[in-house]
CSV table of C-alpha atoms in Angstrom, one decimal:
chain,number,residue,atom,x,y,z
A,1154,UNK,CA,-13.7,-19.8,-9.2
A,1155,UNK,CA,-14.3,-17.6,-6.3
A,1156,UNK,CA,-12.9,-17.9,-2.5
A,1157,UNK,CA,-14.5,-20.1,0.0
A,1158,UNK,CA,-14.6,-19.1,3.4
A,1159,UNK,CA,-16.7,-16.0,3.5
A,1160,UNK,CA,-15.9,-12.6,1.6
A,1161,UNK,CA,-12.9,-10.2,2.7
A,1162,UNK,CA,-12.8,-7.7,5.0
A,1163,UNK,CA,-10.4,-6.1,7.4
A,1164,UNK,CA,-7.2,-6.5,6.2
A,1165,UNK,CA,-7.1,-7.6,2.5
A,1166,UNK,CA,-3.9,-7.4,0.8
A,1167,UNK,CA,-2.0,-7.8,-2.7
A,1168,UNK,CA,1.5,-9.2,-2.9
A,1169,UNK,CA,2.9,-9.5,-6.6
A,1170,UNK,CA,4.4,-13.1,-7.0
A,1171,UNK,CA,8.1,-12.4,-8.5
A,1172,UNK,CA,9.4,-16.3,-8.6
A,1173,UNK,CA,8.3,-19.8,-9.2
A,1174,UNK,CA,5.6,-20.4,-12.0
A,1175,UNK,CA,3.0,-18.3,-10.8
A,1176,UNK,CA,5.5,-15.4,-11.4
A,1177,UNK,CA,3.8,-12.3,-12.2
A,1178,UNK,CA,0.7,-13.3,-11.0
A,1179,UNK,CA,-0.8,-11.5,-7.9
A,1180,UNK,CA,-1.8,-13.1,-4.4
A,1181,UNK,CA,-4.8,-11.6,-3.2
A,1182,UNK,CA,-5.4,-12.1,0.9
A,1183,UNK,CA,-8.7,-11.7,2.1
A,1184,UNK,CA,-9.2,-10.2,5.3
A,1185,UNK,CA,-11.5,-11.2,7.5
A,1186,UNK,CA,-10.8,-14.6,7.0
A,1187,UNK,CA,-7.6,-16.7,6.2
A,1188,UNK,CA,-8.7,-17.2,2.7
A,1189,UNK,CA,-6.3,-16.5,-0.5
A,1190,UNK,CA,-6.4,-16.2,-4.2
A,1191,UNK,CA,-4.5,-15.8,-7.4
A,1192,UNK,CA,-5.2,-13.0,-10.3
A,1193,UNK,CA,-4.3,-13.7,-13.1
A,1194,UNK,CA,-3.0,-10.6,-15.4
A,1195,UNK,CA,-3.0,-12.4,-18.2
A,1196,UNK,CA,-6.2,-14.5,-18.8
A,1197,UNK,CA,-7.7,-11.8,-16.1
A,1198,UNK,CA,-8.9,-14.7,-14.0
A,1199,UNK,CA,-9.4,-15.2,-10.1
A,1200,UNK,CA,-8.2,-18.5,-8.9
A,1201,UNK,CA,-8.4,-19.9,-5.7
A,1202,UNK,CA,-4.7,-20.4,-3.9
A,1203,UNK,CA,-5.4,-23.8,-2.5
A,1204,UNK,CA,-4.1,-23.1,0.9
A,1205,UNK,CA,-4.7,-20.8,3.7
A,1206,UNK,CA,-2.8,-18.4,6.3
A,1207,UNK,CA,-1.8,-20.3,9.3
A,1208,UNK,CA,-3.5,-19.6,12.7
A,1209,UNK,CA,-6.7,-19.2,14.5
A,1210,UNK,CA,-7.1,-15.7,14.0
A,1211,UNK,CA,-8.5,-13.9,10.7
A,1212,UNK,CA,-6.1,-11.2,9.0
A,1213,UNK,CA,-7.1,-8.1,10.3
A,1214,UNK,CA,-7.0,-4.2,11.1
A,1215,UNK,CA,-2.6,-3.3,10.9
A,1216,UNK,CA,-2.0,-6.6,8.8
A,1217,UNK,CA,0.6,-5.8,6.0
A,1218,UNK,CA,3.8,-7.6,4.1
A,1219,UNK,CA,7.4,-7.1,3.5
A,1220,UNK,CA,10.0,-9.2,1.9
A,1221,UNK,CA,12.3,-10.9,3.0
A,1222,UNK,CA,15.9,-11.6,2.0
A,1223,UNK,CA,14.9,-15.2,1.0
A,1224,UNK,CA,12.1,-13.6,-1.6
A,1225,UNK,CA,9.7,-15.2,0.7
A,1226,UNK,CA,7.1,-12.4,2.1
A,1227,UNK,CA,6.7,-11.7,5.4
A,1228,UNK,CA,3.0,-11.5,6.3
A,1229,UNK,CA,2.0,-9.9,9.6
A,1230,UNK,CA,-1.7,-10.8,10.5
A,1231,UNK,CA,-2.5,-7.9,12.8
A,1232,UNK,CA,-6.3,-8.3,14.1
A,1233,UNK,CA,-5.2,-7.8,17.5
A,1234,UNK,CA,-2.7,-10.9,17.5
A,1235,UNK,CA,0.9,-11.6,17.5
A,1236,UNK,CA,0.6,-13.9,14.2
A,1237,UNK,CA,3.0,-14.1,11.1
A,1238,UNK,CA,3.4,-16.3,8.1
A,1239,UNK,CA,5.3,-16.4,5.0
A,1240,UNK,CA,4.0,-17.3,1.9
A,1241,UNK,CA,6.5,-20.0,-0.5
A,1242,UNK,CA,5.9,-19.0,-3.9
A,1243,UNK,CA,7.1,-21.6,-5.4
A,1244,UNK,CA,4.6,-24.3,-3.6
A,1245,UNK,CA,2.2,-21.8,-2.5
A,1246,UNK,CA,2.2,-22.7,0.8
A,1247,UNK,CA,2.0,-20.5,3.9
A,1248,UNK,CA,4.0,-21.3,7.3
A,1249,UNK,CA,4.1,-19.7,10.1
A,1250,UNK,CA,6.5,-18.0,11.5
A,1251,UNK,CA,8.2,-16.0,14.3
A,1252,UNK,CA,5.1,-14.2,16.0
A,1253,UNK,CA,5.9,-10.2,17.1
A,1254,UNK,CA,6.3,-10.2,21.2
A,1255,UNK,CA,3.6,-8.0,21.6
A,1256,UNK,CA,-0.4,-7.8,19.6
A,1257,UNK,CA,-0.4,-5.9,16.2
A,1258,UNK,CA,-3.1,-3.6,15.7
A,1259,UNK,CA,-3.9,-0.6,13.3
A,1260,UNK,CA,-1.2,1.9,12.5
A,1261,UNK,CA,1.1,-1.2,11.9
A,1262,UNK,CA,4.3,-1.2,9.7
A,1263,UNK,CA,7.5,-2.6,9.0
A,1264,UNK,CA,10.8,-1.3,7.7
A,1265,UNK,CA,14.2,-3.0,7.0
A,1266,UNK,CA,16.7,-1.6,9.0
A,1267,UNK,CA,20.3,-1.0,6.9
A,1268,UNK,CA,22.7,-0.5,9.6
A,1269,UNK,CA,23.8,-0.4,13.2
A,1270,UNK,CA,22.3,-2.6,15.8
A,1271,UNK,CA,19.5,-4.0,13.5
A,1272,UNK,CA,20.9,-4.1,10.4
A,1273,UNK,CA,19.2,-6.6,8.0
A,1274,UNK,CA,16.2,-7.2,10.8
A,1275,UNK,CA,12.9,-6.3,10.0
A,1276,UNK,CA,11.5,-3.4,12.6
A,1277,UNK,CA,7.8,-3.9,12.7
A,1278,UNK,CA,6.0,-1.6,14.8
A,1279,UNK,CA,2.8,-2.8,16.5
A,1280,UNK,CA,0.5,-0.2,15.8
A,1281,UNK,CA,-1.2,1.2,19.0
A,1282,UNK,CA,1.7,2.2,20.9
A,1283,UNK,CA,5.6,3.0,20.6
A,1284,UNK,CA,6.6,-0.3,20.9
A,1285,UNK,CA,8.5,-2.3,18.2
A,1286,UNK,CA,9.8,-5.9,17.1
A,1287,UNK,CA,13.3,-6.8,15.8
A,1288,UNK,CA,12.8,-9.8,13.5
A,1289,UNK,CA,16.6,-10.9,12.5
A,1290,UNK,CA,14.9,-13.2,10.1
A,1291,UNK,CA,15.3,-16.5,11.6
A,1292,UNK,CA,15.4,-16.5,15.3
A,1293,UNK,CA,12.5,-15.6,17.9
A,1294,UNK,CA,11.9,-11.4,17.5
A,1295,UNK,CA,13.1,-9.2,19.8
A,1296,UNK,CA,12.5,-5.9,21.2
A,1297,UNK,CA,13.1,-3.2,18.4
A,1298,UNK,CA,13.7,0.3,18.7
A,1299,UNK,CA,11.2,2.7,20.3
A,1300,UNK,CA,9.3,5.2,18.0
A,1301,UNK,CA,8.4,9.2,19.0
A,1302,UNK,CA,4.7,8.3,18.7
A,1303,UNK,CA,2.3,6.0,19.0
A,1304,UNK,CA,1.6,4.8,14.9
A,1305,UNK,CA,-2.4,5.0,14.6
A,1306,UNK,CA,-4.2,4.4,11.7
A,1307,UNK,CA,-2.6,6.1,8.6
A,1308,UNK,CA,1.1,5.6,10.1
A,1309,UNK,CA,3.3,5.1,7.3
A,1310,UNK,CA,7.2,4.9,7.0
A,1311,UNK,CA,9.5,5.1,4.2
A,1312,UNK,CA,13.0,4.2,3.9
A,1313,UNK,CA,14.8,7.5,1.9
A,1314,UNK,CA,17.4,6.8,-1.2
A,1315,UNK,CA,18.5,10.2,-1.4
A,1316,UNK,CA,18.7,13.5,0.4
A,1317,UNK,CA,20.4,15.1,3.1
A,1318,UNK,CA,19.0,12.0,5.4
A,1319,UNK,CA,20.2,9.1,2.7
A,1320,UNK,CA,19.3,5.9,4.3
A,1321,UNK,CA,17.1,7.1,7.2
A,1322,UNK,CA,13.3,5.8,7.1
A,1323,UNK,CA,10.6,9.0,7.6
A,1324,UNK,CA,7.9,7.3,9.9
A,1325,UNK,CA,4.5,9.2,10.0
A,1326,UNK,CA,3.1,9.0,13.0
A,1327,UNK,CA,-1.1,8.8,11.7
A,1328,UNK,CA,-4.0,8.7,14.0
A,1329,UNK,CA,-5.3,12.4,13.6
A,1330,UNK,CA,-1.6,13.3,14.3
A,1331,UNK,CA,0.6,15.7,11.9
A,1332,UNK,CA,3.7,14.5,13.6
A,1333,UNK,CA,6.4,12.8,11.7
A,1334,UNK,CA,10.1,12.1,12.7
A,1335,UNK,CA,13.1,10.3,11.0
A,1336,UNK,CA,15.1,6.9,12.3
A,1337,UNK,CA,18.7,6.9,12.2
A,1338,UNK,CA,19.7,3.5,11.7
A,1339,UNK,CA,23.6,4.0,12.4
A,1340,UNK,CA,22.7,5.7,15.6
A,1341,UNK,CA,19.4,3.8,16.6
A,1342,UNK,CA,18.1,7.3,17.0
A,1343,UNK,CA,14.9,9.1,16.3
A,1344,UNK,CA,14.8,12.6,15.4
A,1345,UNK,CA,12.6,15.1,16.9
A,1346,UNK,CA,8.8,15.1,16.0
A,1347,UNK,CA,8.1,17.2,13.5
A,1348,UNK,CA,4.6,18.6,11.4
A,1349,UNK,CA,3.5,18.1,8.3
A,1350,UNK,CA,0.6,20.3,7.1
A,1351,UNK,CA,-2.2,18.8,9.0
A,1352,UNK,CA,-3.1,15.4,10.4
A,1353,UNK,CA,-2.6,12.0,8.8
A,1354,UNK,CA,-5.1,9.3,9.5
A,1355,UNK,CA,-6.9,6.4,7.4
A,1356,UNK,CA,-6.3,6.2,3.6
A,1357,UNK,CA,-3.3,8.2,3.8
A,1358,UNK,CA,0.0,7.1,1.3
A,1359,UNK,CA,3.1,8.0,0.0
A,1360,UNK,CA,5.0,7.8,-2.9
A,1361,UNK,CA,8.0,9.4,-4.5
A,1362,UNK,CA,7.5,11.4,-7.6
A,1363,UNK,CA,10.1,10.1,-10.6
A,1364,UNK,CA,9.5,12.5,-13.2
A,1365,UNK,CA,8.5,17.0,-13.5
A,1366,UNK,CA,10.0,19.6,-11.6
A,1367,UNK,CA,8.8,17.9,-8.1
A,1368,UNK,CA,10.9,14.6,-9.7
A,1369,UNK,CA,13.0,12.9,-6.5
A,1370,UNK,CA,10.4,14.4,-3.5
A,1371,UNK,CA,7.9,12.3,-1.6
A,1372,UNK,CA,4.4,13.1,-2.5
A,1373,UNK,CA,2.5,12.2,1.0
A,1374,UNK,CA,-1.8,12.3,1.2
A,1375,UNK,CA,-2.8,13.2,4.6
A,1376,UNK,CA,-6.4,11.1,4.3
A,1377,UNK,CA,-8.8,11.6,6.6
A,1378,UNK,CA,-11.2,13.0,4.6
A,1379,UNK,CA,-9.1,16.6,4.6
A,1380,UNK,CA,-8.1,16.7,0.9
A,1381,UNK,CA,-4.9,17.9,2.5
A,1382,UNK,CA,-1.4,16.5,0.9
A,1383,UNK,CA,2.0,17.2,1.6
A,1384,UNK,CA,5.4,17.5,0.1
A,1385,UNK,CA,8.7,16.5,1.3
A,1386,UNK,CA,12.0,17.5,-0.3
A,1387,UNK,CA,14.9,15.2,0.4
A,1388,UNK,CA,17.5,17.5,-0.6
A,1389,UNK,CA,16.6,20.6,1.4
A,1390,UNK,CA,15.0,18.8,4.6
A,1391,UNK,CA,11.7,20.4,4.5
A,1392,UNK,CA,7.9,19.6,3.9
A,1393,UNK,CA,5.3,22.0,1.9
A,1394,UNK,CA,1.6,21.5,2.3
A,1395,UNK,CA,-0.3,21.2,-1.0
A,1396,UNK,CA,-3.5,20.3,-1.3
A,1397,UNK,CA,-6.2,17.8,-3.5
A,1398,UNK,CA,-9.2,19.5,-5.4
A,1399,UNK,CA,-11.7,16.9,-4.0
A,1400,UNK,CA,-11.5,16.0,0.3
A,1401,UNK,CA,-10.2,12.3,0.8
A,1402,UNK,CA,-12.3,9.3,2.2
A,1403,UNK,CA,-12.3,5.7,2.8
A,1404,UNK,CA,-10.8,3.8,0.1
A,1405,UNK,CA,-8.5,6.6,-1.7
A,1406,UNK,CA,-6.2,4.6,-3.9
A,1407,UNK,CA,-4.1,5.5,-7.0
A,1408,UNK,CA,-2.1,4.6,-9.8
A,1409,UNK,CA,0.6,6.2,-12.3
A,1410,UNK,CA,-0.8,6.2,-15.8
A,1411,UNK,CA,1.6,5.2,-18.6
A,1412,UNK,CA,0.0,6.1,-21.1
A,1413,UNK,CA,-2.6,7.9,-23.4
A,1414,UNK,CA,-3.9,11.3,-22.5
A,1415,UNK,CA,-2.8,11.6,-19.4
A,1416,UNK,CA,0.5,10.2,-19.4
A,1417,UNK,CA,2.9,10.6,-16.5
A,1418,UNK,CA,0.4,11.8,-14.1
A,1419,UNK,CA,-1.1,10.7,-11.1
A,1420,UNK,CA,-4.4,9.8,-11.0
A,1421,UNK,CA,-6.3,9.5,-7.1
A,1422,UNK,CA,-9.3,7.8,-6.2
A,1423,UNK,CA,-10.7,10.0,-3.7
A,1424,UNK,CA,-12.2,7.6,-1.9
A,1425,UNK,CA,-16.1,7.9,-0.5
A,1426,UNK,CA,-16.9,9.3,-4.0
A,1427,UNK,CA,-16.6,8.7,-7.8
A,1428,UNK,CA,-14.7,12.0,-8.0
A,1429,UNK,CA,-10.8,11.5,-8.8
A,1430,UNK,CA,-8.0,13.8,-9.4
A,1431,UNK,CA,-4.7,13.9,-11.3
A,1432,UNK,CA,-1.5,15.1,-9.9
A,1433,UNK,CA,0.5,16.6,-13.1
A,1434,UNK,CA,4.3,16.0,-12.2
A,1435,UNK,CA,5.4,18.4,-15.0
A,1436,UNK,CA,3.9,21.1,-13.6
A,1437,UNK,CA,3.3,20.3,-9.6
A,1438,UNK,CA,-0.2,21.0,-9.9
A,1439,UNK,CA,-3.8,19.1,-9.3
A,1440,UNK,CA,-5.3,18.6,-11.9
A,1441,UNK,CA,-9.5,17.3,-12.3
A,1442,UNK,CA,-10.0,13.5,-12.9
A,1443,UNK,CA,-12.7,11.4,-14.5
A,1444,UNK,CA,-15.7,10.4,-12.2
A,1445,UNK,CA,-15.9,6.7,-11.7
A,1446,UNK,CA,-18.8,5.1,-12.3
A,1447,UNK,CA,-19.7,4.4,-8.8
A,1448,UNK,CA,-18.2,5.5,-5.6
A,1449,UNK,CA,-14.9,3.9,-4.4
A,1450,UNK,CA,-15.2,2.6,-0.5
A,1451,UNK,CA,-13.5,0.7,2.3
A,1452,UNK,CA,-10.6,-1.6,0.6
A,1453,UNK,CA,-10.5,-0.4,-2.4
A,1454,UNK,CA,-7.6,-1.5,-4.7
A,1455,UNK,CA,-6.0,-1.3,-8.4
A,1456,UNK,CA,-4.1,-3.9,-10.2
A,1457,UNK,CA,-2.8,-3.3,-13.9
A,1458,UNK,CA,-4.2,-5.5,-17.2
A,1459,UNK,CA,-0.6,-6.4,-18.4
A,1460,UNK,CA,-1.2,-8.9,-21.3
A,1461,UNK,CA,-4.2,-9.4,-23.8
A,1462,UNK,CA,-6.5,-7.2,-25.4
A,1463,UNK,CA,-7.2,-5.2,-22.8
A,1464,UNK,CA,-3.4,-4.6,-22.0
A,1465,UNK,CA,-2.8,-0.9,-20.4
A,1466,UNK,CA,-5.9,-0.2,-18.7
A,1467,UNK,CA,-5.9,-0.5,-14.8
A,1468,UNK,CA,-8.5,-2.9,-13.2
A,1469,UNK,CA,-10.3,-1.1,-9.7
A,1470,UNK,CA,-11.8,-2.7,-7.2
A,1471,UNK,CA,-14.8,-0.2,-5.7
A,1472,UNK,CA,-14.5,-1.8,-2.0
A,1473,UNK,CA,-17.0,-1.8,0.7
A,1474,UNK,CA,-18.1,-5.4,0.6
A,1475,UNK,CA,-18.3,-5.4,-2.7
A,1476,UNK,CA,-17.2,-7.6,-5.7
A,1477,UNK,CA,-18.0,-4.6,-8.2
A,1478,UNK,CA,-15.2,-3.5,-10.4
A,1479,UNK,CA,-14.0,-0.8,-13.1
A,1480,UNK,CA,-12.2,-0.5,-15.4
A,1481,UNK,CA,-10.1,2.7,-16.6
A,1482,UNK,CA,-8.7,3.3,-20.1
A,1483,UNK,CA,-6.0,6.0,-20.6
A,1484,UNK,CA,-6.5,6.0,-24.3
A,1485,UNK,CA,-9.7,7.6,-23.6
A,1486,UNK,CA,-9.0,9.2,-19.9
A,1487,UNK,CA,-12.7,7.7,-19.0
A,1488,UNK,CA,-13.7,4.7,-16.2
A,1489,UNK,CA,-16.4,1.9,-17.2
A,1490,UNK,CA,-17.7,-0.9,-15.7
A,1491,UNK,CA,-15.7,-3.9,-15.8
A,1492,UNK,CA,-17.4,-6.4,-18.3
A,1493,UNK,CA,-17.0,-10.5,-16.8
A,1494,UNK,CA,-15.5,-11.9,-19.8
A,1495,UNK,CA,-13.8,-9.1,-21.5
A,1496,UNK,CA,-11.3,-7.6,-18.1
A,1497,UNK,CA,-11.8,-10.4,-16.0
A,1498,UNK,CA,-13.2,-14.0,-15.1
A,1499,UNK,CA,-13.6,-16.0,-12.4
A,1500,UNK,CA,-15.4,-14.3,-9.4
A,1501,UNK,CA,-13.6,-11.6,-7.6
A,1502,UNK,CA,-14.3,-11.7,-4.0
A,1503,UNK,CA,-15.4,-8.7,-2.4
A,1504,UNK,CA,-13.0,-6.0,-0.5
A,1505,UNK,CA,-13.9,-4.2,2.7
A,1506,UNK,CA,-12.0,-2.1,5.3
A,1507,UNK,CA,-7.9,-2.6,5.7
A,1508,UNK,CA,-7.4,-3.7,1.7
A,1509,UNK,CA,-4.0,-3.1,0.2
A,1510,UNK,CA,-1.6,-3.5,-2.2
């Protein structure tokens, strides 16, 4: 069955259900509205939740998850509002909880912080300004620490395992910006702004590479329709620019493929296009990807097909208000339409601007 409620928008979101017995299922939050789902991986079917996100206000622009030490995710609304909920995986129920003391916008993001004064809190910054919340995990939030910048949209942070800064959290500043700086929990400190090789806006992301001569270093796309990507090596302190063969747009998403031709790499979704490219970990390079069958647009998303006959191919939502989907097989290196029936039932409901994983 499909959603009720209207189709997403700004906002969506995908949080992988890890306990009760809709374990390995995925949630699926549509934005836009307060409207949820289930997929399925393995009858590849769309079910509707049964409940809804508490509050007035629709999930929005700077909504986004984290969870929390009770397994239960955190869900920040954004949309302009103040609004959390947490989702109980073992009912399925949402309840609201402590709302952020100030609106959260786009360029939203939340971190854990591991030590010193807000150790175990969750720092959520509101997005818009350099303003954050402490959330201790039970009691009302409180002010958090203030951030170099003012997170617009692209902002991302990431908490490092390794490296000369071991257990500080990189936040990229975003909005057209090529400013980044690094959060010293022990110290409640921010570092000095630094630059990475050009500005980071919308559809920008992170990740950090496991395997190749690159393994350990944090692979970071600028977005913003630059093609522009950067590099930053934990060991040595220091950020390379690199760069995509196709220019990013709305909707870039990716995936690591596990196996077939192209096993071990990368593969991006540029977003805007059908073009797609492959970053090749064993040898730090970009590499040229298959065209999708249609171009990839606002809220554009991947899950994995994890069971059945279809098992190891990656399921793509193209975005943009749509409920089209692909469907990629490594065995092949190719993308297809996604055939009701076969990769999926039920009816996927469209995904627009602000989707995510």
């Amino acid at each position: 069955t499909g959603l009720t409620g209207g189709l997403p928008n700004t906002g969506s979101m995908t949080i992988p259900v890890i306990t009760g017995g809709n374990a390995g299922k995925y949630l699926r939050i549509a934005g836009g509205s307060n409207a949820s789902y289930l997929y399925d991986v393995t009858a590849n079917s769309f079910t509707l939740n049964g409940t809804a996100l508490i509050g007035a206000s629709s999930v929005g622009a700077g909504s986004h998850w984290i969870r929390l030490d009770n397994g239960k995710p955190l869900i920040v609304k954004g949309g302009g509002t103040a609004l959390t909920n947490t989702y109980d995986e073992a009912s399925g129920i949402f309840s609201a909880s402590q709302p952020a003391l100030t609106n959260v916008t786009n360029g939203a993001f939340s971190f854990r912080g591991n030590a010193g004064a807000y150790s175990g809190s969750i720092i959520l910054a509101h997005g818009g300004a350099s303003s954050s919340s402490a959330f201790d995990q039970t009691n009302p939030m409180t002010g958090g620490p203030a951030l170099p910048c003012s997170p617009g949209g692209g902002a991302l942070a990431e908490t490092l395992a390794s490296g000369l800064r071991a257990g500080q959290t990189m936040v990229i500043c975003g909005s057209l910006s090529a400013g980044y700086a690094f959060y010293d929990h022990g110290a409640n400190t921010f570092s000095t702004l630094r630059s990475l090789s050009g500005g980071v806006s919308s559809n920008s992301s992170i990740v950090k590479l496991t395997t190749g001569p690159d393994a350990g270093k944090y692979f970071i796309v600028n977005g913003n329709a630059t093609g522009l990507t950067s590099m930053y090596d934990p060991d040595k302190d220091v950020t390379v620019g690199t760069r995509l063969f196709r220019t990013t747009g709305a909707g870039i998403n990716a995936f690591g493929i596990k196996s077939g031709l192209k096993i071990g790499r990368g593969l991006i979704m540029t977003g805007g296009s059908m073009a797609t490219s492959l970053y090749n970990p064993f040898t730090g390079l970009m590499e040229y990807g298959p065209d999708l069958p249609g171009a990839v647009s606002q809220g554009s998303l991947n899950l994995p097909i994890t069971a059945g006959p279809e098992a190891g191919k990656q399921l793509i939502f193209q975005g943009g208000g749509t409920a089209t989907l692909y469907v990629y097989d490594p065995a092949v290196n190719l993308f297809a339409n996604a055939i009701s029936g076969t990769h999926y039932s039920g009816t996927p409901a469209a995904k627009n601007t602000g989707s995510r994983h």
